[in-house]
Short mmCIF file of C-alpha atoms and ligand atoms in Angstrom, two decimals:
data_model
loop_
_atom_site.label_atom_id
_atom_site.label_comp_id
_atom_site.label_asym_id
_atom_site.label_seq_id
_atom_site.Cartn_x
_atom_site.Cartn_y
_atom_site.Cartn_z
CA MET E 1 -11.83 13.72 31.63
CA SER E 2 -9.48 16.73 30.77
CA SER E 3 -11.12 18.48 27.82
CA GLY E 4 -13.08 21.66 28.30
CA ILE E 5 -16.93 21.54 27.89
CA LEU E 6 -18.43 23.90 25.32
CA SER E 7 -22.22 24.19 25.89
CA ILE E 8 -24.23 25.71 23.10
CA ASP E 9 -27.90 26.69 23.93
CA LEU E 10 -29.95 26.14 20.69
CA ASP E 11 -33.03 27.49 22.47
CA ALA E 12 -31.29 30.66 23.00
CA ILE E 13 -30.33 30.86 19.32
CA ALA E 14 -33.87 30.26 18.30
CA ALA E 15 -35.07 32.92 20.81
CA ASN E 16 -32.67 35.44 19.35
CA TRP E 17 -33.78 34.83 15.92
CA ARG E 18 -37.36 35.17 16.93
CA ALA E 19 -36.42 38.44 18.86
CA LEU E 20 -34.79 39.82 15.72
CA ASP E 21 -37.68 38.68 13.61
CA ARG E 22 -40.15 40.57 15.82
CA MET E 23 -38.01 43.86 15.33
CA THR E 24 -39.26 44.04 11.81
CA ASP E 25 -42.49 44.36 10.03
CA PRO E 26 -44.36 40.87 9.75
CA ALA E 27 -43.97 41.38 5.97
CA THR E 28 -40.31 41.42 6.39
CA GLN E 29 -38.64 37.95 6.22
CA THR E 30 -35.78 37.20 8.62
CA GLY E 31 -33.02 35.13 7.13
CA ALA E 32 -30.22 33.44 9.11
CA VAL E 33 -26.54 33.62 8.41
CA VAL E 34 -24.80 30.46 9.31
CA LYS E 35 -21.35 30.94 7.49
CA ALA E 36 -18.13 29.82 9.14
CA ASP E 37 -19.89 26.70 10.64
CA ALA E 38 -22.51 28.89 12.16
CA TYR E 39 -19.97 31.30 13.65
CA GLY E 40 -18.08 28.32 15.10
CA LEU E 41 -20.99 26.66 16.87
CA GLY E 42 -21.81 23.82 14.35
CA ILE E 43 -23.78 24.50 11.31
CA ASP E 44 -25.82 21.15 11.46
CA ARG E 45 -27.28 21.54 14.85
CA VAL E 46 -27.69 25.39 14.62
CA ALA E 47 -29.23 25.44 11.12
CA LYS E 48 -31.83 22.70 12.26
CA ALA E 49 -32.63 24.82 15.29
CA LEU E 50 -33.21 27.90 13.17
CA ALA E 51 -35.26 26.08 10.65
CA LYS E 52 -37.46 24.88 13.37
CA ALA E 53 -37.69 28.46 14.73
CA GLY E 54 -38.93 29.58 11.32
CA ALA E 55 -35.97 30.59 9.14
CA ARG E 56 -36.41 29.82 5.60
CA ARG E 57 -33.49 31.63 3.98
CA PHE E 58 -30.00 30.68 5.04
CA PHE E 59 -26.64 32.44 3.99
CA VAL E 60 -23.17 30.97 3.82
CA ALA E 61 -19.97 32.53 2.49
CA VAL E 62 -18.68 30.11 0.09
CA ALA E 63 -20.47 27.21 -1.87
CA GLU E 64 -18.50 24.43 0.03
CA GLU E 65 -20.16 25.43 3.30
CA ALA E 66 -23.49 24.64 1.71
CA VAL E 67 -22.79 20.87 1.54
CA ALA E 68 -23.12 20.48 5.29
CA LEU E 69 -25.89 22.95 5.35
CA ARG E 70 -28.07 21.37 2.68
CA ARG E 71 -27.47 17.94 4.44
CA ALA E 72 -28.86 19.39 7.58
CA LEU E 73 -31.86 21.29 6.16
CA GLY E 74 -32.98 18.92 3.29
CA PRO E 75 -34.69 20.39 0.22
CA GLY E 76 -36.68 23.40 0.64
CA PRO E 77 -35.01 26.21 2.53
CA GLN E 78 -33.07 28.64 0.43
CA VAL E 79 -29.39 28.41 0.71
CA CYS E 80 -27.60 31.58 -0.53
CA VAL E 81 -23.91 32.08 -1.17
CA PHE E 82 -22.36 35.44 -0.58
CA SER E 83 -19.21 34.77 -2.71
CA GLY E 84 -21.58 34.22 -5.65
CA HIS E 85 -20.82 31.98 -8.64
CA MET E 86 -17.11 31.31 -8.75
CA ALA E 87 -15.48 29.19 -11.64
CA GLY E 88 -15.83 25.60 -10.46
CA ASP E 89 -18.96 26.30 -8.33
CA THR E 90 -21.42 25.37 -10.98
CA GLY E 91 -21.77 21.54 -9.99
CA LEU E 92 -22.64 22.53 -6.39
CA ILE E 93 -24.92 25.30 -7.21
CA ARG E 94 -27.00 22.85 -9.31
CA ASP E 95 -26.81 19.84 -7.42
CA LEU E 96 -27.30 21.49 -3.97
CA ASP E 97 -29.95 23.93 -5.40
CA LEU E 98 -27.85 26.92 -4.07
CA THR E 99 -28.71 30.58 -4.71
CA PRO E 100 -25.57 32.50 -5.53
CA MET E 101 -25.39 36.19 -4.87
CA LEU E 102 -23.64 37.45 -8.00
CA ASN E 103 -20.94 40.00 -7.34
CA SER E 104 -19.66 40.98 -10.79
CA ILE E 105 -20.53 41.00 -14.46
CA ASP E 106 -18.31 37.96 -14.83
CA GLN E 107 -20.31 35.96 -12.43
CA LEU E 108 -23.57 37.10 -13.92
CA THR E 109 -22.23 36.06 -17.29
CA ARG E 110 -21.20 32.68 -15.89
CA HIS E 111 -24.28 32.00 -14.12
CA LEU E 112 -26.75 32.93 -16.94
CA GLU E 113 -24.61 30.91 -19.41
CA SER E 114 -23.96 27.80 -17.30
CA LEU E 115 -27.30 27.45 -15.37
CA PRO E 116 -29.96 29.29 -17.27
CA GLY E 117 -33.17 29.50 -15.27
CA HIS E 118 -31.39 28.72 -12.18
CA PRO E 119 -32.23 30.99 -9.19
CA PHE E 120 -29.68 33.66 -8.21
CA GLY E 121 -29.42 37.08 -6.32
CA ILE E 122 -27.34 40.10 -6.99
CA GLN E 123 -25.13 41.82 -4.59
CA LEU E 124 -24.54 45.54 -5.07
CA ASP E 125 -21.79 47.68 -3.74
CA SER E 126 -23.41 50.51 -1.86
CA GLY E 127 -20.05 51.85 -0.58
CA MET E 128 -18.23 49.20 1.57
CA ASN E 129 -15.97 48.31 -1.61
CA ARG E 130 -15.77 44.64 -0.76
CA LEU E 131 -18.24 42.72 -2.75
CA GLY E 132 -20.79 43.49 -5.42
CA LEU E 133 -21.45 45.44 -8.55
CA GLU E 134 -20.79 49.19 -8.38
CA PRO E 135 -23.30 51.75 -9.38
CA LEU E 136 -21.92 52.15 -12.94
CA GLU E 137 -21.47 48.45 -13.62
CA TRP E 138 -25.17 47.83 -12.23
CA GLN E 139 -26.40 50.58 -14.68
CA ALA E 140 -24.84 48.85 -17.62
CA VAL E 141 -26.38 45.42 -16.75
CA ALA E 142 -29.39 46.02 -14.71
CA GLU E 143 -31.88 45.54 -17.42
CA LEU E 144 -30.58 42.32 -18.58
CA ALA E 145 -29.98 41.07 -14.98
CA LEU E 146 -33.43 42.10 -13.97
CA SER E 147 -35.06 40.42 -16.89
CA ALA E 148 -33.52 37.15 -15.74
CA GLY E 149 -35.55 37.35 -12.63
CA PRO E 150 -33.22 37.67 -9.54
CA GLU E 151 -34.59 36.29 -6.26
CA MET E 152 -33.27 39.37 -4.39
CA LEU E 153 -30.98 42.42 -4.42
CA ILE E 154 -28.67 42.76 -1.60
CA SER E 155 -25.99 45.11 -0.21
CA HIS E 156 -24.10 45.25 3.08
CA LEU E 157 -23.54 48.15 5.59
CA ALA E 158 -19.96 49.08 6.62
CA CYS E 159 -20.83 50.71 9.90
CA ALA E 160 -24.18 49.37 11.06
CA ASP E 161 -22.62 48.65 14.65
CA GLU E 162 -22.48 52.52 14.85
CA PRO E 163 -25.98 53.79 14.69
CA ASP E 164 -25.16 57.32 14.32
CA HIS E 165 -22.52 56.81 11.60
CA PRO E 166 -23.21 58.95 8.53
CA MET E 167 -22.15 55.96 6.39
CA ASN E 168 -25.57 54.40 7.17
CA PRO E 169 -27.80 56.91 5.61
CA ARG E 170 -25.28 57.15 2.84
CA GLN E 171 -25.18 53.62 1.84
CA LEU E 172 -29.18 53.58 2.41
CA GLU E 173 -29.37 56.14 -0.24
CA VAL E 174 -27.15 54.59 -2.75
CA PHE E 175 -28.95 51.29 -2.23
CA ARG E 176 -32.32 52.90 -2.81
CA ALA E 177 -31.06 54.71 -6.00
CA MET E 178 -29.80 51.32 -7.32
CA THR E 179 -32.92 49.33 -6.51
CA ASP E 180 -35.93 51.66 -6.43
CA GLY E 181 -38.73 50.53 -8.70
CA THR E 182 -37.19 47.14 -9.50
CA GLY E 183 -39.95 45.30 -7.78
CA VAL E 184 -37.36 42.68 -6.65
CA PRO E 185 -37.20 41.84 -2.89
CA ARG E 186 -34.27 43.74 -1.24
CA SER E 187 -31.90 43.00 1.67
CA LEU E 188 -29.59 45.51 3.27
CA SER E 189 -29.36 44.70 6.87
CA ALA E 190 -27.31 42.14 9.05
CA THR E 191 -27.75 42.22 12.84
CA GLY E 192 -26.67 45.97 13.18
CA GLY E 193 -29.01 47.08 10.24
CA VAL E 194 -31.97 45.38 11.95
CA LEU E 195 -31.27 47.56 15.05
CA LEU E 196 -31.18 50.73 12.93
CA GLY E 197 -34.73 50.70 12.34
CA PRO E 198 -37.52 50.14 9.67
CA ASP E 199 -35.88 52.13 7.00
CA TYR E 200 -33.11 49.56 6.75
CA HIS E 201 -35.36 46.42 6.80
CA PHE E 202 -36.83 46.03 3.23
CA GLU E 203 -38.15 42.59 2.44
CA LEU E 204 -35.51 40.44 3.98
CA THR E 205 -32.89 40.80 6.87
CA ARG E 206 -29.75 38.68 7.19
CA PRO E 207 -28.71 38.58 10.86
CA GLY E 208 -25.75 36.40 12.01
CA ILE E 209 -23.90 37.60 15.05
CA GLY E 210 -27.14 38.63 17.04
CA LEU E 211 -28.42 34.99 16.73
CA TYR E 212 -25.33 33.74 18.50
CA GLY E 213 -25.66 36.17 21.51
CA ALA E 214 -23.23 38.94 20.84
CA ARG E 215 -22.90 42.54 20.09
CA PRO E 216 -24.39 44.63 18.63
CA PHE E 217 -27.45 42.85 19.74
CA ALA E 218 -27.19 43.90 23.25
CA LYS E 219 -30.48 42.12 24.40
CA ALA E 220 -29.51 38.82 22.94
CA ARG E 221 -29.67 35.77 25.10
CA PRO E 222 -26.40 34.23 25.84
CA VAL E 223 -25.68 31.26 23.80
CA VAL E 224 -22.27 29.62 24.83
CA HIS E 225 -20.87 28.63 28.19
CA LEU E 226 -17.28 27.31 28.25
CA THR E 227 -15.96 25.47 31.35
CA LEU E 228 -12.50 24.12 31.87
CA PRO E 229 -11.06 21.42 34.04
CA VAL E 230 -8.48 22.19 36.65
CA ILE E 231 -5.86 19.44 36.28
CA GLN E 232 -3.41 20.63 38.93
CA LEU E 233 -2.98 22.93 42.00
CA ARG E 234 0.29 24.21 43.28
CA ASP E 235 1.51 26.57 45.85
CA VAL E 236 3.85 29.12 44.34
CA ASP E 237 6.34 30.95 46.78
CA ALA E 238 6.70 34.62 46.60
CA GLY E 239 9.49 35.34 44.14
CA GLU E 240 8.90 32.20 41.87
CA THR E 241 7.64 32.51 38.30
CA VAL E 242 4.84 30.82 36.24
CA GLY E 243 4.79 29.65 32.72
CA TYR E 244 6.84 30.23 29.57
CA GLY E 245 9.20 33.24 29.41
CA ASN E 246 8.88 33.64 33.14
CA SER E 247 6.37 36.46 32.35
CA TRP E 248 4.72 36.38 35.87
CA THR E 249 6.36 36.45 39.18
CA ALA E 250 4.59 35.94 42.48
CA GLU E 251 4.68 38.84 44.64
CA ARG E 252 3.24 36.83 47.60
CA ASP E 253 2.62 33.12 48.07
CA THR E 254 0.11 32.15 45.56
CA VAL E 255 -2.15 29.16 44.87
CA VAL E 256 -2.08 28.47 41.08
CA ALA E 257 -4.48 26.29 39.18
CA THR E 258 -3.52 24.81 36.06
CA VAL E 259 -6.52 24.45 33.46
CA ALA E 260 -6.81 22.37 30.39
CA ALA E 261 -7.19 24.63 27.43
CA GLY E 262 -4.91 26.92 25.59
CA TYR E 263 -4.34 28.71 22.26
CA ALA E 264 -4.79 25.58 20.34
CA ASP E 265 -8.38 25.72 21.63
CA GLY E 266 -8.89 29.36 20.40
CA ILE E 267 -8.06 30.94 23.65
CA THR E 268 -5.80 33.82 22.29
CA ARG E 269 -2.33 34.35 23.94
CA HIS E 270 -3.21 37.99 24.09
CA LEU E 271 -5.11 36.95 27.31
CA SER E 272 -1.61 36.04 28.81
CA ASN E 273 -1.33 38.11 32.20
CA ALA E 274 -4.68 39.84 31.19
CA GLY E 275 -7.98 37.90 31.22
CA GLN E 276 -9.59 35.88 33.79
CA LEU E 277 -11.52 32.75 34.41
CA TRP E 278 -14.42 32.60 36.82
CA ALA E 279 -14.96 30.29 39.75
CA GLY E 280 -18.77 30.84 40.18
CA ASP E 281 -18.88 34.63 41.05
CA SER E 282 -15.25 34.91 41.88
CA PRO E 283 -12.84 36.07 39.10
CA CYS E 284 -9.56 34.25 38.83
CA PRO E 285 -6.80 36.26 36.99
CA ILE E 286 -4.68 34.48 34.30
CA LEU E 287 -1.06 34.32 35.43
CA GLY E 288 1.56 34.13 32.90
CA ARG E 289 1.38 33.01 29.30
CA VAL E 290 -1.47 31.20 27.81
CA SER E 291 0.29 28.12 26.29
CA MET E 292 -1.00 25.72 23.66
CA ASP E 293 -3.07 23.42 26.06
CA LEU E 294 -2.88 25.04 29.32
CA ILE E 295 -3.63 28.14 31.10
CA THR E 296 -2.53 28.96 34.72
CA VAL E 297 -4.76 31.16 37.06
CA ASP E 298 -4.74 32.51 40.47
CA VAL E 299 -7.09 30.88 42.88
CA SER E 300 -5.43 31.94 46.19
CA HIS E 301 -8.54 33.80 47.25
CA LEU E 302 -10.97 30.77 47.01
CA ALA E 303 -11.89 28.89 50.12
CA GLU E 304 -12.31 25.82 47.91
CA VAL E 305 -11.04 25.37 44.29
CA PRO E 306 -13.86 23.89 42.12
CA ALA E 307 -13.18 21.02 39.71
CA THR E 308 -13.79 23.46 36.72
CA LEU E 309 -13.39 27.16 35.92
CA ASP E 310 -15.42 29.06 33.27
CA LEU E 311 -13.99 31.17 30.42
CA LEU E 312 -17.37 31.99 29.00
CA GLY E 313 -20.41 32.19 31.37
CA PRO E 314 -22.77 34.49 33.26
CA HIS E 315 -20.05 36.77 34.08
CA GLN E 316 -18.08 36.91 31.01
CA GLY E 317 -19.37 36.65 27.51
CA VAL E 318 -17.55 36.73 24.19
CA ASP E 319 -17.69 40.40 23.89
CA ASP E 320 -15.96 40.73 27.30
CA ILE E 321 -13.15 38.51 26.15
CA ALA E 322 -13.00 40.53 22.91
CA ASP E 323 -12.78 43.77 24.77
CA THR E 324 -9.96 42.42 26.89
CA VAL E 325 -7.83 41.47 23.88
CA GLY E 326 -8.99 44.31 21.48
CA THR E 327 -11.06 42.16 19.05
CA ILE E 328 -14.74 41.49 18.41
CA GLY E 329 -17.18 38.85 19.69
CA TYR E 330 -17.16 37.36 16.01
CA GLU E 331 -13.55 36.53 16.12
CA VAL E 332 -13.76 35.00 19.75
CA LEU E 333 -16.60 32.65 18.65
CA THR E 334 -15.15 31.59 15.29
CA ASN E 335 -11.88 30.75 17.01
CA LEU E 336 -13.48 28.40 19.55
CA GLY E 337 -11.60 25.16 19.11
CA HIS E 338 -12.41 21.62 18.17
CA ARG E 339 -11.03 19.85 21.27
CA TYR E 340 -13.97 20.82 23.44
CA LEU E 341 -16.64 18.35 24.06
CA ARG E 342 -19.51 20.14 22.71
CA ARG E 343 -22.99 19.81 24.46
CA TYR E 344 -26.05 21.25 22.77
CA SER E 345 -29.03 21.88 24.74
CA GLY E 346 -32.60 22.56 23.24
CA GLY E 347 -33.48 22.53 19.67
CA PRO E 348 -34.61 19.58 17.57
CA ALA E 349 -32.81 16.10 17.91
CA ALA E 350 -29.33 15.74 16.19
C1 LIG V 1 -21.43 38.09 7.75
C2 LIG V 1 -22.57 38.86 6.86
C3 LIG V 1 -23.89 38.89 7.46
C4 LIG V 1 -24.18 38.80 8.87
O1 LIG V 1 -23.59 39.78 9.62
P1 LIG V 1 -23.75 39.95 11.33
O2 LIG V 1 -23.10 41.07 11.57
O3 LIG V 1 -23.12 38.78 11.75
O4 LIG V 1 -25.27 40.00 11.59
C5 LIG V 1 -24.87 39.53 6.67
N1 LIG V 1 -24.62 39.92 5.30
C6 LIG V 1 -23.37 39.66 4.78
C7 LIG V 1 -23.01 40.04 3.37
C8 LIG V 1 -22.27 39.14 5.62
O5 LIG V 1 -21.04 39.09 5.03
#
């Protein structure tokens, strides 16, 4: 077998959800963000594991993502859509019983006219300038919107991963000014906001990345393990080069392992001559360019070369890879490819 094995620990995802849930007051509900196929880990298995752990409100980015989610969850749990009610979404919202987070006066009008009495929430822009009604728009329509009985009022923090950033209290103040006294359940915090403390929790939180074991939830249990088969070993003499573009030249005789995964599997080319794989506790530097299906690594120092090397494991998580290439764990996770054999452990049966 020559495909990598991506192991996903559903018990760790459930444990991370519970840990984030325990950080808030018992009266605060903890939702679960499962957009982008549960951050690349498989919405079906992940959502079932989260529902079993106790999550009752789920969030996706766009209505189409809710098809697989509703199939996994069955009727009952709330499925919320961040992009709101777009033209063409009405059938899905009705048939799958979705709760759109309405982002504009247009969406509000579309929803109330096409599906009167159907649940909805409202997204407010407290300063991020990405989605949601701005304070002046909200002022104009708040009375009408509130009389239609929204399920929740939400907003999103731009800098929650930086606890001391002045944007956090500024957005909190704007959100409070827009929502105090409405009596409607409120939600401001994703993972970062949960960690900011009780002022930011309100009635519902919406963690995503923390469930999947990455920053800013430093105490998260790791969730993914990625192990890649070694398909060939060769001795490279001093002076020879390895891979496309001759970008690495051996300074001394080197044992090179060729491993079966590449940028087509979401392993960014930015790891060329930069990252490392692991043989148990020993790091093995990546030599030359990451190609579409293959990576070449230095295993000269190993007494015995194992059949597989780890890209993600106990010594190197998604945040470590992200740091090496200048991105964030979110991007490393959501890029994980579809050629790996995926093995789930824990959680309810498939
Ligand atoms: C993605 C997203 C979340 C979850 O954010 P994390 O940082 O992954 O916890 C919550 N709310 C909104 C509006 C989002 O877009």
